[in-house]
mmCIF file of C-alpha atoms and ligand atoms in Angstrom:
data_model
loop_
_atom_site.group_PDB
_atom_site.id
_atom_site.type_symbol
_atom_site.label_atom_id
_atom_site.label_comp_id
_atom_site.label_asym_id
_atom_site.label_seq_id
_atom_site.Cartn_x
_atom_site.Cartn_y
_atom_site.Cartn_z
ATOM 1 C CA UNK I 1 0.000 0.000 0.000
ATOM 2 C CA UNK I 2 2.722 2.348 0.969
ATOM 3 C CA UNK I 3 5.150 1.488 -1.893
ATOM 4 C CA UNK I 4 2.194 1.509 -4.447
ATOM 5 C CA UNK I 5 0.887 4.680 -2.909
ATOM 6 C CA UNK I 6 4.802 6.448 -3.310
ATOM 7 C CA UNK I 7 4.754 4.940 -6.914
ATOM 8 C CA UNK I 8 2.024 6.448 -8.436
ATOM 9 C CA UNK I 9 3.223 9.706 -6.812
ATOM 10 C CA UNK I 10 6.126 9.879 -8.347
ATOM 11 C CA UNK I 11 4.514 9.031 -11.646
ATOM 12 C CA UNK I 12 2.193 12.210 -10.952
ATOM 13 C CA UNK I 13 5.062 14.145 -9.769
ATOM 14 C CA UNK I 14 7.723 13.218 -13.059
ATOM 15 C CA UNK I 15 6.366 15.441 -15.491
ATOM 16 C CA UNK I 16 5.531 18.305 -12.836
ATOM 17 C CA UNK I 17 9.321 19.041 -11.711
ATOM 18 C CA UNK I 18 9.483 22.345 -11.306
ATOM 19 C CA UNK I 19 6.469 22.238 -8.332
ATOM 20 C CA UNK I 20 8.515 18.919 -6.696
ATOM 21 C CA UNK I 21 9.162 21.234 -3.652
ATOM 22 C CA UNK I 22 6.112 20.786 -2.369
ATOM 23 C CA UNK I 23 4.673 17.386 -3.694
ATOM 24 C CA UNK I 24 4.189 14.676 -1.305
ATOM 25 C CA UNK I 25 6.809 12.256 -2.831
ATOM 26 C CA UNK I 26 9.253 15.336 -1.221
ATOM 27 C CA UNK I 27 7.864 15.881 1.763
ATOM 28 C CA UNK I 28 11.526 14.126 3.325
ATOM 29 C CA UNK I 29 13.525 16.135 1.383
ATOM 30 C CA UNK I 30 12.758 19.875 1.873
ATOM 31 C CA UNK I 31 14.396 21.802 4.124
ATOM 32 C CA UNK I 32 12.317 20.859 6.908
ATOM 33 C CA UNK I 33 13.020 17.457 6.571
ATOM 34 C CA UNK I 34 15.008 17.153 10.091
ATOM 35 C CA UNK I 35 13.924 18.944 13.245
ATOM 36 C CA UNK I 36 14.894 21.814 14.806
ATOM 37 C CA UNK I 37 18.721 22.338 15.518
ATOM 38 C CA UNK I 38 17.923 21.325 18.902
ATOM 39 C CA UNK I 39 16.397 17.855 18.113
ATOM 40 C CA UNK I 40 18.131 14.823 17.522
ATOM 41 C CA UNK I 41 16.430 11.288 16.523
ATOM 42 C CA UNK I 42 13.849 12.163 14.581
ATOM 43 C CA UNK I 43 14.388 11.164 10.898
ATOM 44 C CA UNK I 44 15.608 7.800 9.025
ATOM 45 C CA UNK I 45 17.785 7.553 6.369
ATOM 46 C CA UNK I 46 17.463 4.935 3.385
ATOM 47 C CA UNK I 47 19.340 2.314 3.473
ATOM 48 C CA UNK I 48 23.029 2.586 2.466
ATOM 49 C CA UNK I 49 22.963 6.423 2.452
ATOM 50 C CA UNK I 50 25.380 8.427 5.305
ATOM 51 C CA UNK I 51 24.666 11.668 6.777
ATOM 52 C CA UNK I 52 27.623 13.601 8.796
ATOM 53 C CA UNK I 53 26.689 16.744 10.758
ATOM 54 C CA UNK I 54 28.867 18.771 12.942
ATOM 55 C CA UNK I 55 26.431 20.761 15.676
ATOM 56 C CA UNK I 56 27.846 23.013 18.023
ATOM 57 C CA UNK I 57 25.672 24.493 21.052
ATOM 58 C CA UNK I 58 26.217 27.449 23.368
ATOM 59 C CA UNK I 59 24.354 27.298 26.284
ATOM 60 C CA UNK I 60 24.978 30.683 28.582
ATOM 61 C CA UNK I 61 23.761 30.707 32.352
ATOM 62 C CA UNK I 62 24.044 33.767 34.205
ATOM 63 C CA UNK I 63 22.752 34.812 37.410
ATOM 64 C CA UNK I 64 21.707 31.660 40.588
ATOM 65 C CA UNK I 65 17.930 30.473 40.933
ATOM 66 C CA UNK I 66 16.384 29.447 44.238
ATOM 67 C CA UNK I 67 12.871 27.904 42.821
ATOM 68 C CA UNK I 68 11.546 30.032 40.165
ATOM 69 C CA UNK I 69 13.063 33.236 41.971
ATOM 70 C CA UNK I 70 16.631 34.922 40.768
ATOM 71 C CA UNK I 71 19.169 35.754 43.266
ATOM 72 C CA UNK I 72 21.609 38.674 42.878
ATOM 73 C CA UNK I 73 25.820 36.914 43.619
ATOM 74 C CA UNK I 74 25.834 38.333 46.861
ATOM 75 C CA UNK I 75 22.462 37.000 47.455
ATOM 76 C CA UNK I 76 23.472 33.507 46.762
ATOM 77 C CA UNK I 77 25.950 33.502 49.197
ATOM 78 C CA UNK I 78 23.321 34.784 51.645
ATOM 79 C CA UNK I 79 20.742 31.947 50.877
ATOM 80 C CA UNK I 80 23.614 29.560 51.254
ATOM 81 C CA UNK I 81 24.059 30.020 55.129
ATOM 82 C CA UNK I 82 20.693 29.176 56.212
ATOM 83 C CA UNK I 83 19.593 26.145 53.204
ATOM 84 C CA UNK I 84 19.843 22.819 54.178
ATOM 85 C CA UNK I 85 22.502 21.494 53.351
ATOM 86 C CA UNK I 86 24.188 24.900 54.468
ATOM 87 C CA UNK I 87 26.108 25.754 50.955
ATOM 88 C CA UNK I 88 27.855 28.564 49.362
ATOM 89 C CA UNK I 89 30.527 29.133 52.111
ATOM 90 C CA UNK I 90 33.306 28.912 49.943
ATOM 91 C CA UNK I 91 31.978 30.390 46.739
ATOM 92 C CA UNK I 92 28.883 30.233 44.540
ATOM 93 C CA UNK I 93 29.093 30.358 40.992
ATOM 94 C CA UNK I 94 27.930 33.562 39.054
ATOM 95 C CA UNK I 95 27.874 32.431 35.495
ATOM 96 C CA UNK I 96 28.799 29.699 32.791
ATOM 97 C CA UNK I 97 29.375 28.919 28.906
ATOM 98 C CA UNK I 98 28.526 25.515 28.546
ATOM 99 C CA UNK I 99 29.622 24.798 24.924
ATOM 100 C CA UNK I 100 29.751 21.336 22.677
ATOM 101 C CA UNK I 101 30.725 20.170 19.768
ATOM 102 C CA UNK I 102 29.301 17.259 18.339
ATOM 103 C CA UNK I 103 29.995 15.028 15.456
ATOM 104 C CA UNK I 104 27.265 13.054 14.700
ATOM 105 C CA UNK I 105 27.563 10.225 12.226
ATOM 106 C CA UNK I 106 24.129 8.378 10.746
ATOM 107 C CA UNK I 107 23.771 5.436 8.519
ATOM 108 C CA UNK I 108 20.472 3.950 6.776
ATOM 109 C CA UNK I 109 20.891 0.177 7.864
ATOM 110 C CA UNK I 110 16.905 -1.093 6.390
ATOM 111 C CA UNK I 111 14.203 0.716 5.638
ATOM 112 C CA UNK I 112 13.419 0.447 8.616
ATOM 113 C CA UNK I 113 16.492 0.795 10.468
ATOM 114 C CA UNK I 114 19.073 3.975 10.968
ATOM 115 C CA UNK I 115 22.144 3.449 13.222
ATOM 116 C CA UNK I 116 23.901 6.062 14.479
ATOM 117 C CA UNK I 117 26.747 7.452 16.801
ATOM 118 C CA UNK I 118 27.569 10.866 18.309
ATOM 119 C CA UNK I 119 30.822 12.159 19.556
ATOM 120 C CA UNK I 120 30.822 14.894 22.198
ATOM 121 C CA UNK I 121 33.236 17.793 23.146
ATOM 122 C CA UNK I 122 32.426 20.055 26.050
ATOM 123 C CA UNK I 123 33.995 23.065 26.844
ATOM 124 C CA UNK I 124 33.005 24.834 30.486
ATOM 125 C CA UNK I 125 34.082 27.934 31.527
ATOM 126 C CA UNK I 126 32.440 28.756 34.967
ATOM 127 C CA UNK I 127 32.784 32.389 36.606
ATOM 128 C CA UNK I 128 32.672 32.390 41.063
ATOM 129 C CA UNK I 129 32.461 34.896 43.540
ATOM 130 C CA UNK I 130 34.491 33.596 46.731
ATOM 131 C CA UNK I 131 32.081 33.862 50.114
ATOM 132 C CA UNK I 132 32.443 34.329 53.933
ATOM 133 C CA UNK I 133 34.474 31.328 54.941
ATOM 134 C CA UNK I 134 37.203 30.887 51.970
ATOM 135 C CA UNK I 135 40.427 33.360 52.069
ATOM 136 C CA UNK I 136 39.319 36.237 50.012
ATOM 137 C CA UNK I 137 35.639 36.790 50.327
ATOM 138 C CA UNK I 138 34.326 38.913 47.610
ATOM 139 C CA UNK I 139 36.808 38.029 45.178
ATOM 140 C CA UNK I 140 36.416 36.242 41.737
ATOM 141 C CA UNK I 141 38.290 33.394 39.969
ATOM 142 C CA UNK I 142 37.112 31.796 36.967
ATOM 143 C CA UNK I 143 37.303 27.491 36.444
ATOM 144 C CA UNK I 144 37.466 25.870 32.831
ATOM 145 C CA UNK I 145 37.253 22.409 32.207
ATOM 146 C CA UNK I 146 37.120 20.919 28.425
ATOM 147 C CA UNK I 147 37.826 17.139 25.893
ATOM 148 C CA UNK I 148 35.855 13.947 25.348
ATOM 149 C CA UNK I 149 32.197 13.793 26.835
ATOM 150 C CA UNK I 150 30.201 10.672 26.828
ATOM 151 C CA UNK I 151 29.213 9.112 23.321
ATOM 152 C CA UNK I 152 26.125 7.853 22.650
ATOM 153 C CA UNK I 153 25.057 5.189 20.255
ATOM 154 C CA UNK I 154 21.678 4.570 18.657
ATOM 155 C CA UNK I 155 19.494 2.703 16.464
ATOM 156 C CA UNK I 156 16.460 4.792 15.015
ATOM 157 C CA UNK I 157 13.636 2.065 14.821
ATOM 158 C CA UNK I 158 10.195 3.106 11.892
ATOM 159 C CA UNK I 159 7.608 2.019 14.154
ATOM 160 C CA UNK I 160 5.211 3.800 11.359
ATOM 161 C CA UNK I 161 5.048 5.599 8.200
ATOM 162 C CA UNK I 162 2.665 6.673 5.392
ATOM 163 C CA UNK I 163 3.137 9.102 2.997
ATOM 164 C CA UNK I 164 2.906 12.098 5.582
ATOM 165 C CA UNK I 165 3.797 10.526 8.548
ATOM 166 C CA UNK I 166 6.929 8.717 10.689
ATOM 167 C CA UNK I 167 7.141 7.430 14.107
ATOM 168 C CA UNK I 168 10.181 6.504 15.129
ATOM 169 C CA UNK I 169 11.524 4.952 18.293
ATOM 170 C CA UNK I 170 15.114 5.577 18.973
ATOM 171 C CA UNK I 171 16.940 3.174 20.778
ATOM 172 C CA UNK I 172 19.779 4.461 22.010
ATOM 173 C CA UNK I 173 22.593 4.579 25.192
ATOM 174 C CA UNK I 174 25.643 6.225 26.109
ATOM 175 C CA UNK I 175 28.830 5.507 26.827
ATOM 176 C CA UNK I 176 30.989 7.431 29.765
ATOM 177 C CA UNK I 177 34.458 8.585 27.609
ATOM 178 C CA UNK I 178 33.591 11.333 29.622
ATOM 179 C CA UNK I 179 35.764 12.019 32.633
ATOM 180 C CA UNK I 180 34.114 12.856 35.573
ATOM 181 C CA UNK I 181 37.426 13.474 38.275
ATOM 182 C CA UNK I 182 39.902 16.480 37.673
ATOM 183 C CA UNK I 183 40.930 18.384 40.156
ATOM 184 C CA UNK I 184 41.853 22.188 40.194
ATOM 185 C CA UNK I 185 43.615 24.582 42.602
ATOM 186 C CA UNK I 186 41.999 27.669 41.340
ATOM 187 C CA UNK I 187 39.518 28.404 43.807
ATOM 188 C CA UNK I 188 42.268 28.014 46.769
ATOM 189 C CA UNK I 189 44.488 30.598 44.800
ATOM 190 C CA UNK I 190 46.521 27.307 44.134
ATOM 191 C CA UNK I 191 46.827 26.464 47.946
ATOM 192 C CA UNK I 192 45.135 23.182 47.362
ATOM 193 C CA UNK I 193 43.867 20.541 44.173
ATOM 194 C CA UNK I 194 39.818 20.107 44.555
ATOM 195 C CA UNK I 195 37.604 18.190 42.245
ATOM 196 C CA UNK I 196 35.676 19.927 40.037
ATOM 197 C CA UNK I 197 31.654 20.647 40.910
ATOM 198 C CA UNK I 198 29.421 18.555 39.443
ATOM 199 C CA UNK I 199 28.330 20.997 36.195
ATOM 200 C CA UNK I 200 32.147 21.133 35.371
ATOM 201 C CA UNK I 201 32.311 17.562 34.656
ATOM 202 C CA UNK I 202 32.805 16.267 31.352
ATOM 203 C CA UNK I 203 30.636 13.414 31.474
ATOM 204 C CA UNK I 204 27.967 11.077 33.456
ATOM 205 C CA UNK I 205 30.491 8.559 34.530
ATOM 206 C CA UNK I 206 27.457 5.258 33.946
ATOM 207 C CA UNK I 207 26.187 3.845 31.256
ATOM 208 C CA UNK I 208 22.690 5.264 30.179
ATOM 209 C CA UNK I 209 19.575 4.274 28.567
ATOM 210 C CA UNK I 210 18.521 6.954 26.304
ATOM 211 C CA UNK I 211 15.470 5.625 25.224
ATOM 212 C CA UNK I 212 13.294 8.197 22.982
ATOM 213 C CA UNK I 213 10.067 8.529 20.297
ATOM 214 C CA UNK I 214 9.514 10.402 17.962
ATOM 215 C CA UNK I 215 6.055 11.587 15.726
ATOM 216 C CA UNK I 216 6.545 13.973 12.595
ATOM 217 C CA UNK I 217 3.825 14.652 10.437
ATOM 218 C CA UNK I 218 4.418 16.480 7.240
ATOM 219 C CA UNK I 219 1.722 19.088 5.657
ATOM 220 C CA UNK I 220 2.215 21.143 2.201
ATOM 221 C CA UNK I 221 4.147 23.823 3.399
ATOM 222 C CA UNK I 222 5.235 22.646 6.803
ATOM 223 C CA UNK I 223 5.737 19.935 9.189
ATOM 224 C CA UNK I 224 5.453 19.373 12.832
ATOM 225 C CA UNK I 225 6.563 17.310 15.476
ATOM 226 C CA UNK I 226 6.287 16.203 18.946
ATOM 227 C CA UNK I 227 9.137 13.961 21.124
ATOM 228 C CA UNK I 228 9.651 12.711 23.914
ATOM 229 C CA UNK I 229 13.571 12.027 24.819
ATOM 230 C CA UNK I 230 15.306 10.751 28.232
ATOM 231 C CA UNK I 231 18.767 10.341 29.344
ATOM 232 C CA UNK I 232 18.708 7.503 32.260
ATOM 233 C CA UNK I 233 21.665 6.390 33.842
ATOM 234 C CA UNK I 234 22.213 3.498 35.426
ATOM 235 C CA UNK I 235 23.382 2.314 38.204
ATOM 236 C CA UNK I 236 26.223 4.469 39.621
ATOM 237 C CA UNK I 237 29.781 5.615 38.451
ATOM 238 C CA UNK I 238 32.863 4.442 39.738
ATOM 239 C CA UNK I 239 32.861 8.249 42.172
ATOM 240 C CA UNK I 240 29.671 6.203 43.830
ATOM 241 C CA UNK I 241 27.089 8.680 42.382
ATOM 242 C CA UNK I 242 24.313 9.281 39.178
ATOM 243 C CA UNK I 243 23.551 12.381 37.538
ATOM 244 C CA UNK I 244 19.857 13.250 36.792
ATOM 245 C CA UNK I 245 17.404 11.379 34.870
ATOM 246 C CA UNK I 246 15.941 13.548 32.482
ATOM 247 C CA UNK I 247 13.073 13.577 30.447
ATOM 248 C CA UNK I 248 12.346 16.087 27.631
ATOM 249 C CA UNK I 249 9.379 16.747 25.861
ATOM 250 C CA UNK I 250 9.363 19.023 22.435
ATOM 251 C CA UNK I 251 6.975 20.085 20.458
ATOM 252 C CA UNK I 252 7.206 22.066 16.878
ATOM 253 C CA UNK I 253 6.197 23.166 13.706
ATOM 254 C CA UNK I 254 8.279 23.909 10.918
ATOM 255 C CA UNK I 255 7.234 26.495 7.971
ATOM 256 C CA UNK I 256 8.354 25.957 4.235
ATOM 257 C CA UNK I 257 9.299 29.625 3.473
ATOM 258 C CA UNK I 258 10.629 28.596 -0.396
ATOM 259 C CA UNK I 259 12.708 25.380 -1.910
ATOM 260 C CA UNK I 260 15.673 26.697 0.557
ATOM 261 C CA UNK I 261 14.284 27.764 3.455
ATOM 262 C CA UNK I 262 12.353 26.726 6.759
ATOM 263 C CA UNK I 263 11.433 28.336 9.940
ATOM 264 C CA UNK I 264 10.566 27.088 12.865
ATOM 265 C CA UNK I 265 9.175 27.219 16.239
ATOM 266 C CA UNK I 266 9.743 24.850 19.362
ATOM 267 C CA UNK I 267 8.681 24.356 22.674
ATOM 268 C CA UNK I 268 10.754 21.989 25.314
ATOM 269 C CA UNK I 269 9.692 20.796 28.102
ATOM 270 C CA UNK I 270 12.715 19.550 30.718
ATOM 271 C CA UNK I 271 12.559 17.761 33.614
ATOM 272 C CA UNK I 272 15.498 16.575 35.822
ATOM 273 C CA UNK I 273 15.586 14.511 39.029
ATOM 274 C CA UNK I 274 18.071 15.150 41.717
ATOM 275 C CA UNK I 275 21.757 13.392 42.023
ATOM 276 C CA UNK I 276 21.690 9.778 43.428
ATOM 277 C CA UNK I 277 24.631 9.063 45.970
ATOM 278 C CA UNK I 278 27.293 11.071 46.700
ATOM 279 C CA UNK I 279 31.270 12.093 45.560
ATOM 280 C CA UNK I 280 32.510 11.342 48.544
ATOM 281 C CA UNK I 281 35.091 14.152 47.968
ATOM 282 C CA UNK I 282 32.805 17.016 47.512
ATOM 283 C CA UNK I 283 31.208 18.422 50.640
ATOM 284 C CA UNK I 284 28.300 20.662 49.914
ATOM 285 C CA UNK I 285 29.130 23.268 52.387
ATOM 286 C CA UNK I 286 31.991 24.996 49.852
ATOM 287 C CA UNK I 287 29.546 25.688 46.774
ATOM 288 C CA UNK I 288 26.301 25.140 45.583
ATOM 289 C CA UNK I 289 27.396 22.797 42.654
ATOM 290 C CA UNK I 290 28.680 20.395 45.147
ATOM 291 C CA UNK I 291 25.337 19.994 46.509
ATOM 292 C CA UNK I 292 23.102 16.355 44.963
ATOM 293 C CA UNK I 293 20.437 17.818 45.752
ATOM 294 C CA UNK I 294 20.331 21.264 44.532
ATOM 295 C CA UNK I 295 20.578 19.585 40.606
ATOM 296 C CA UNK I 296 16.758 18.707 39.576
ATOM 297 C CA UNK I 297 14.355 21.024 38.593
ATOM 298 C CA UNK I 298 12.086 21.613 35.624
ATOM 299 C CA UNK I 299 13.052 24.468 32.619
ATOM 300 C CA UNK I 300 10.919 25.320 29.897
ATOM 301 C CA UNK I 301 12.442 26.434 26.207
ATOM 302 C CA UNK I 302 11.298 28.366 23.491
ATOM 303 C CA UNK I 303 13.156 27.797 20.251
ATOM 304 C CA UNK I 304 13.446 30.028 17.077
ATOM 305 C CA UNK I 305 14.990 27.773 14.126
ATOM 306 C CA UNK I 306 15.771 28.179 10.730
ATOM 307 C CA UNK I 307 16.922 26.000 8.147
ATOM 308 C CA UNK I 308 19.043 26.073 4.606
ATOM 309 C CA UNK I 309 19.119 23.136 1.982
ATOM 310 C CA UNK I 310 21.797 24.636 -0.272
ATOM 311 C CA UNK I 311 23.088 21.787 -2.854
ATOM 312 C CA UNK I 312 22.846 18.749 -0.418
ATOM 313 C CA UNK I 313 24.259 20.830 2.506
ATOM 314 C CA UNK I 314 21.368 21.506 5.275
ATOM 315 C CA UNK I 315 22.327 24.404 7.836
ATOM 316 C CA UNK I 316 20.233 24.899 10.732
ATOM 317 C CA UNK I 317 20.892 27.249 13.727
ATOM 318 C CA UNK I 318 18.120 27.415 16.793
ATOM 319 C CA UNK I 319 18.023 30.299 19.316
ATOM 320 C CA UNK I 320 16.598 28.811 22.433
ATOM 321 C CA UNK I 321 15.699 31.548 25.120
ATOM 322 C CA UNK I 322 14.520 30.063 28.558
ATOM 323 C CA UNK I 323 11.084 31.169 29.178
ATOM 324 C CA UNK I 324 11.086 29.313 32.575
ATOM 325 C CA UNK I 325 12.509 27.768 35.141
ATOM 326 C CA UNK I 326 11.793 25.742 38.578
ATOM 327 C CA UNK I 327 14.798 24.664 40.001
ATOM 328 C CA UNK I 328 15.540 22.725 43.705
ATOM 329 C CA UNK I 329 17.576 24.096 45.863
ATOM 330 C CA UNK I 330 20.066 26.870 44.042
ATOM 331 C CA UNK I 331 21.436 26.432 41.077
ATOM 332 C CA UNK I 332 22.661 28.433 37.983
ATOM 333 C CA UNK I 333 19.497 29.747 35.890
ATOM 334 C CA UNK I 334 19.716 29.004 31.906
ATOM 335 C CA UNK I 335 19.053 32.103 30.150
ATOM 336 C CA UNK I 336 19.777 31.078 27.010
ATOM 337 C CA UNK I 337 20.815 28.670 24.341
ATOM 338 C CA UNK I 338 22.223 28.357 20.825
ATOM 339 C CA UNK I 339 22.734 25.559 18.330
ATOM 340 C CA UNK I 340 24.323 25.790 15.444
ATOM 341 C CA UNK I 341 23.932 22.508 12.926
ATOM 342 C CA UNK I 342 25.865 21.343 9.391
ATOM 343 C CA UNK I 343 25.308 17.940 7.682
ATOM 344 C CA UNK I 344 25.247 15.954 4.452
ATOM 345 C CA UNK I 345 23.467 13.360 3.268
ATOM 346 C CA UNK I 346 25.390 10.811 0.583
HETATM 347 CU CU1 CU C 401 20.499 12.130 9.670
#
């Protein structure tokens, strides 16, 4: 039914060329035909054809966040004497560039079946303000912490399709190349080697299940979308602890603007649990990032995308203001973030 149905649509479509932007036999090939910058696992690839994409995101957190309320620096370190666990003492952090690079590599297996693998490079740069109890209170120092992150592996699984539709479960996991211990003297003026905070770490440290589904559904001059993605790990890592399970829900719609162009519009839903167990090196009185329990929360995105399909090569870029956020505890606040996305198909 499917194959007969694509046949006689490309029959129809043949002598009609010039309008094959926006007949149905093309719907997967426009420049909506992946998701938002932001989005990964949610298109297939026929079988024996490679895509390559190099993505790089920006994500820039400035100011702290005790529930949904901001808190000025010196504020932080107020808050900090009188939470439970006490925190902040030492320092709290007052902003941070979380950047990544990503090389993401994608192979049509079966019709059905798209593998996939994804290489990861973070690059942190977090700013402090020192508090009451450390040597200097009221002065700054700056921490940086960059190489491998984890690398996750996947298998994109067509649960579905018809002419206008996919669903697609993506079967995925990581794998911790990621290190999670480095120390740094920094913050003691280079009196004495600490690990780094929990957000400076380069990687999970487990194995996880990143389990995810995907529904696209393609119209005339658009598409849209809806996903739900998690990042489980499991068990603990080898510094007896596990980062947040996190769940994220999009939604979007994509506009055809011409043969070159999309636009589109995103919202993300993001929820994260708490830190399981405990680096036994970190106490939580120093700073804020130290602290399991000050990691979950709940943040919700807004993202502006656009799209290029210029002779093969698609170029997306998202801008991905945070319209809200409820975290536990105090934490950094995302204000923004940016993706910026490159690939081929051959
Ligand atoms: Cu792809």
């Amino acid at each position: 039914m499917k194959l007969g149905k694509l046949f006689f649509l490309t029959l129809l479509a043949c002598p009609l060329g010039s309008v094959s932007a926006f007949a149905d036999d093309s719907f997967r090939s426009r420049a909506d035909k992946h998701a938002p910058a932001g989005i990964m696992g949610d298109h297939m690839h026929d079988p024996g054809e490679w895509m390559v994409e190099y993505k790089y995101m920006n994500m820039y957190m400035d100011d702290n966040r005790a529930g949904s309320r901001t808190l000025s620096d010196v504020e932080s370190i107020a808050w900090g004497a009188t939470s439970n666990p006490v925190t902040n003492r030492m320092a709290t952090p007052t902003n941070m560039t979380h950047e990544m690079h990503m090389l993401h590599v994608m192979r049509g297996m079966t019709e059905d079946v798209t593998l996939y693998a994804m290489l990861m490079l973070p690059s942190i740069t977090m700013d402090h303000l020192r508090g009451p109890m450390s040597g200097a209170p009221g002065t700054d120092f700056t921490t940086h912490n960059s190489g491998f992150g984890d690398t996750t592996f996947g298998a994109l699984l067509r649960l579905y399709s018809d002419v206008d539709d996919d669903l697609i479960f993506n079967l995925a996991g990581s794998v911790p190349t990621g290190r999670i211990y480095r120390t740094t003297s920094v913050p003691t003026g280079g009196m004495m080697e600490q690990p780094m905070p929990y957000p400076m770490r380069l990687g999970s440290g487990t194995f996880n299940a990143k389990p995810g589904i995907t529904w696209k559904h393609y119209f005339e001059t658009g598409s849209f979308g809806t996903q739900l993605q998690t990042d489980l790990p499991i068990g603990r890592n080898y510094r007896d602890y596990a980062v947040s399970d996190e769940f994220r829900l999009n939604t979007w719609y994509s506009q055809v603007l011409n043969q070159y162009l999309a636009a589109s519009i995103r919202l993300e839903n993001l929820w994260r649990t708490n830190y399981t167990g405990a680096d036994p090196m970190t106490p939580d009185m120093g700073i804020s990032t130290n602290v399991e329990s000050f990691r979950g929360g709940y943040t919700c995105n807004l993202g502006l995308g656009t799209s290029a399909l210029i002779k093969g090569h698609l170029l997306s870029t998202e801008f991905v203001p945070t319209l809200y956020q409820d975290l536990n505890g105090i934490q950094l606040e995302t204000d923004w973030t940016f993706i910026a996305s490159w690939s081929k198909s051959f």
